[in-house]
Amino acid sequence: MIINTDNKNTKVAVIGAGQMGSGIAQVFATSKYEVKIYDISEKIIPISRNRIKNSLTKLESKELLVESSEKIQQRISYQTNIEELTDCDIFIESAFEDFSIKENIFRKLSEILKPTSLIASNTSSYSITALSQLIPYSDRFIGFHFMNPPPLMELIEIIKGLYTSEKTFSFFWKLAKELGKIPVASKNSPGFILNRILIPMINEAIYALQERISTADQIDAAMKLGANHPIGPLALAVLI
């Protein structure tokens, strides 16, 4: 059975307190979910806390929040003990893009997951099918790829693995919309949609710079003014 999307009773665990994990947790908390951010490193926890606080404060100053920044932050707790996640219903993995790190995380999660748990990875590069084999409930595993920065970017790529059930896909599709995002479906293919198109473009911009076709500023200006991109490919490469 797929759990109810009633966010008042649904608890979310975000695995990884880096830039993406913090942003994802902020998105869920803003949508009134109780969120637990887990990271193995105690040093990154205060960084994550400050990152979320600063982001919410900035949005509040621009009157882009329907609740106070403080109230949203109260929905977020920070954990370094994975056992504290046992009462969560949705698990979003957003760790560093290293398969061995993700493998270790999912092995640990397998010990606390329930048959009703729903599990997603924010990976931008690894096979959803391969990752799903690291947990006992492959049919409840999916790719749920946020863009950077998650609080501001509307897109979420949703990727089914070989064993992902239609119910799981439907749940996360509706969840994306509930979070105020626009979901797009992708096959489980390297780079999915966005990065498959974006990375070759960035590489070509780097080649153009290497061959001294123009300066970095001029290359970025050409793409911004000629292709209506909000940011040039070289500036975007630095950002990501």
Coordinates of C-alpha atoms in Angstrom, one line a residue:
M1 CA 0.0 0.0 0.0
I2 CA 1.2 3.5 -0.9
I3 CA 1.2 5.8 2.1
N4 CA -1.1 8.8 2.2
T5 CA 0.3 12.1 1.0
D6 CA -1.1 13.9 4.0
N7 CA 2.0 15.9 4.9
K8 CA 0.8 16.5 8.5
N9 CA 1.4 12.8 9.2
T10 CA 4.1 12.0 6.7
K11 CA 7.7 12.2 7.9
V12 CA 10.6 12.7 5.4
A13 CA 14.2 11.8 5.8
V14 CA 16.8 13.5 3.6
I15 CA 20.1 11.7 3.5
G16 CA 23.0 14.1 3.1
A17 CA 23.3 17.6 4.5
G18 CA 25.2 19.2 1.7
Q19 CA 23.9 21.9 -0.6
M20 CA 21.4 19.8 -2.4
G21 CA 20.2 17.9 0.6
S22 CA 19.7 21.1 2.6
G23 CA 17.7 22.6 -0.3
I24 CA 15.6 19.5 -0.7
A25 CA 14.8 19.5 3.1
Q26 CA 13.9 23.2 2.8
V27 CA 11.4 22.4 0.0
F28 CA 9.7 19.7 2.0
A29 CA 9.6 21.8 5.2
T30 CA 8.1 24.7 3.3
S31 CA 5.4 22.4 2.1
K32 CA 4.6 21.6 5.7
Y33 CA 6.4 18.2 6.0
E34 CA 8.3 17.2 9.1
V35 CA 11.8 16.6 7.9
K36 CA 14.9 14.9 9.3
I37 CA 18.2 15.7 7.7
Y38 CA 20.8 12.9 8.3
D39 CA 24.5 13.1 7.7
I40 CA 27.4 11.1 9.0
S41 CA 29.5 14.2 9.6
E42 CA 28.7 16.3 12.6
K43 CA 30.7 19.2 11.1
I44 CA 28.3 19.7 8.2
I45 CA 25.2 19.9 10.4
P46 CA 25.7 23.6 11.5
I47 CA 26.6 24.5 7.9
S48 CA 23.3 22.9 6.7
R49 CA 21.4 24.7 9.4
N50 CA 22.8 28.1 8.5
R51 CA 22.4 27.5 4.8
I52 CA 18.7 26.8 5.2
K53 CA 18.2 29.7 7.6
N54 CA 19.9 32.1 5.2
S55 CA 17.9 30.9 2.3
L56 CA 14.6 31.1 4.1
T57 CA 15.4 34.6 5.5
K58 CA 16.2 35.8 2.0
L59 CA 12.9 34.4 0.6
E60 CA 11.0 35.9 3.6
S61 CA 12.5 39.3 2.9
K62 CA 11.2 39.1 -0.7
E63 CA 7.7 38.0 0.6
L64 CA 8.0 34.7 -1.1
L65 CA 6.9 32.6 1.9
V66 CA 3.4 32.0 3.1
E67 CA 4.7 31.2 6.6
S68 CA 7.5 32.7 8.7
S69 CA 11.0 31.4 8.2
E70 CA 11.2 30.4 11.9
K71 CA 8.1 28.2 11.6
I72 CA 9.4 26.4 8.6
Q73 CA 12.8 25.8 10.3
Q74 CA 11.0 24.3 13.3
R75 CA 9.9 21.4 11.1
I76 CA 13.5 20.4 10.4
S77 CA 15.6 18.4 12.7
Y78 CA 19.2 17.3 12.2
Q79 CA 20.5 13.7 12.9
T80 CA 23.8 11.9 12.8
N81 CA 22.4 8.6 14.0
I82 CA 20.6 6.8 11.2
E83 CA 18.4 4.9 13.8
E84 CA 16.6 8.2 14.4
L85 CA 15.1 7.9 10.9
T86 CA 13.1 4.7 11.7
D87 CA 9.8 6.6 12.0
C88 CA 10.1 8.3 8.6
D89 CA 8.0 7.3 5.6
I90 CA 9.8 8.9 2.7
F91 CA 13.6 8.7 2.2
I92 CA 15.4 11.0 -0.2
E93 CA 19.1 10.1 -0.7
S94 CA 21.1 13.2 -1.7
A95 CA 24.7 12.2 -0.9
F96 CA 27.9 12.9 -2.9
E97 CA 27.9 11.4 -6.4
D98 CA 30.1 8.4 -5.4
F99 CA 28.6 4.9 -5.9
S100 CA 30.4 3.4 -2.9
I101 CA 29.1 6.2 -0.6
K102 CA 25.5 5.6 -1.9
E103 CA 25.9 1.9 -1.5
N104 CA 27.0 2.3 2.1
I105 CA 24.0 4.5 2.8
F106 CA 21.4 2.2 1.2
R107 CA 22.9 -0.8 3.0
K108 CA 22.4 1.0 6.3
L109 CA 18.9 2.2 5.4
S110 CA 18.0 -1.4 4.5
E111 CA 18.2 -2.2 8.2
I112 CA 15.5 0.4 9.2
L113 CA 13.2 0.5 6.1
K114 CA 9.6 -0.6 6.5
P115 CA 7.6 -2.5 3.8
T116 CA 5.6 0.8 3.4
S117 CA 8.7 3.0 3.0
L118 CA 9.2 4.9 -0.2
I119 CA 12.8 5.6 -1.3
A120 CA 14.2 8.0 -3.8
S121 CA 17.6 9.0 -5.0
N122 CA 18.5 12.5 -6.1
T123 CA 21.4 11.1 -8.2
S124 CA 22.1 12.9 -11.5
S125 CA 24.3 10.1 -13.0
Y126 CA 23.8 6.7 -11.5
S127 CA 21.4 4.0 -12.7
I128 CA 18.2 3.9 -10.7
T129 CA 17.9 0.1 -11.4
A130 CA 21.4 -0.5 -10.0
L131 CA 20.7 1.6 -6.9
S132 CA 17.4 -0.1 -6.3
Q133 CA 19.2 -3.4 -5.9
L134 CA 20.8 -2.1 -2.7
I135 CA 17.6 -2.1 -0.8
P136 CA 15.0 -4.8 -0.1
Y137 CA 12.0 -3.0 -1.7
S138 CA 13.1 -2.3 -5.3
D139 CA 9.5 -1.7 -6.4
R140 CA 9.3 1.3 -4.0
F141 CA 12.5 2.9 -5.3
I142 CA 12.7 5.8 -7.8
G143 CA 14.9 8.6 -9.1
F144 CA 13.7 12.0 -7.9
H145 CA 16.2 14.5 -9.3
F146 CA 15.9 18.1 -8.1
M147 CA 17.7 20.9 -9.8
N148 CA 20.2 23.3 -8.1
P149 CA 19.1 25.2 -6.1
P150 CA 16.1 23.1 -5.1
P151 CA 14.1 25.9 -3.4
L152 CA 14.1 28.0 -6.6
M153 CA 14.2 25.6 -9.5
E154 CA 10.9 24.2 -10.7
L155 CA 12.0 21.0 -12.4
I156 CA 12.1 17.5 -10.9
E157 CA 13.1 14.6 -13.2
I158 CA 11.4 11.4 -12.2
I159 CA 13.1 8.2 -13.3
K160 CA 11.7 4.7 -13.0
G161 CA 14.1 1.8 -12.5
L162 CA 13.4 -1.6 -14.0
Y163 CA 11.6 -2.7 -10.8
T164 CA 9.8 0.6 -9.9
S165 CA 6.1 0.1 -9.6
E166 CA 3.5 2.3 -11.3
K167 CA 2.1 3.1 -7.8
T168 CA 5.5 4.4 -6.7
F169 CA 5.9 6.5 -9.9
S170 CA 2.4 7.9 -9.4
F171 CA 3.0 8.8 -5.8
F172 CA 6.2 10.7 -6.6
W173 CA 4.6 12.4 -9.6
K174 CA 1.9 13.8 -7.4
L175 CA 4.4 14.6 -4.6
A176 CA 6.4 16.7 -7.0
K177 CA 3.4 18.8 -7.8
E178 CA 2.5 19.1 -4.2
L179 CA 5.9 20.5 -3.6
G180 CA 5.2 23.2 -6.1
K181 CA 7.4 21.6 -8.8
I182 CA 6.9 20.6 -12.4
P183 CA 7.8 16.9 -12.9
V184 CA 9.1 15.4 -16.1
A185 CA 9.5 11.6 -16.7
S186 CA 12.7 10.2 -18.0
K187 CA 13.9 6.7 -18.9
N188 CA 16.7 5.3 -16.8
S189 CA 19.4 6.5 -19.2
P190 CA 22.8 8.1 -18.4
G191 CA 22.3 11.8 -17.7
F192 CA 18.5 11.4 -17.8
I193 CA 17.2 14.4 -19.8
L194 CA 18.7 17.7 -18.5
N195 CA 22.3 16.6 -18.0
R196 CA 22.3 14.5 -21.2
I197 CA 21.7 17.8 -23.1
L198 CA 23.4 20.3 -20.8
I199 CA 26.8 18.7 -20.2
P200 CA 27.7 18.4 -23.9
M201 CA 26.8 22.1 -24.3
I202 CA 29.0 23.0 -21.4
N203 CA 31.8 20.9 -22.9
E204 CA 31.5 22.7 -26.2
A205 CA 31.7 26.1 -24.5
I206 CA 34.9 24.9 -22.8
Y207 CA 36.3 23.7 -26.2
A208 CA 35.4 27.1 -27.7
L209 CA 37.4 28.8 -24.9
Q210 CA 40.3 26.4 -25.2
E211 CA 40.5 27.1 -29.0
R212 CA 40.4 30.8 -28.2
I213 CA 37.3 31.4 -30.4
S214 CA 36.3 34.1 -27.9
T215 CA 36.6 35.1 -24.2
A216 CA 34.6 33.4 -21.4
D217 CA 32.5 36.5 -21.0
Q218 CA 31.8 36.7 -24.7
I219 CA 30.9 33.1 -25.0
D220 CA 28.5 33.4 -22.2
A221 CA 27.1 36.6 -23.6
A222 CA 26.5 34.9 -27.0
M223 CA 24.4 32.1 -25.4
K224 CA 22.5 34.5 -23.1
L225 CA 21.6 36.9 -25.9
G226 CA 21.4 34.5 -28.8
A227 CA 19.8 31.5 -27.2
N228 CA 17.9 33.4 -24.4
H229 CA 19.7 31.4 -21.7
P230 CA 19.5 33.1 -18.2
I231 CA 23.2 32.2 -17.6
G232 CA 26.0 31.4 -19.9
P233 CA 27.4 27.8 -20.0
L234 CA 30.8 28.7 -18.6
A235 CA 29.3 30.6 -15.7
L236 CA 26.9 27.7 -15.1
A237 CA 29.8 25.3 -15.1
V238 CA 31.4 27.3 -12.3
L239 CA 28.1 27.4 -10.4
I240 CA 27.5 23.6 -10.5

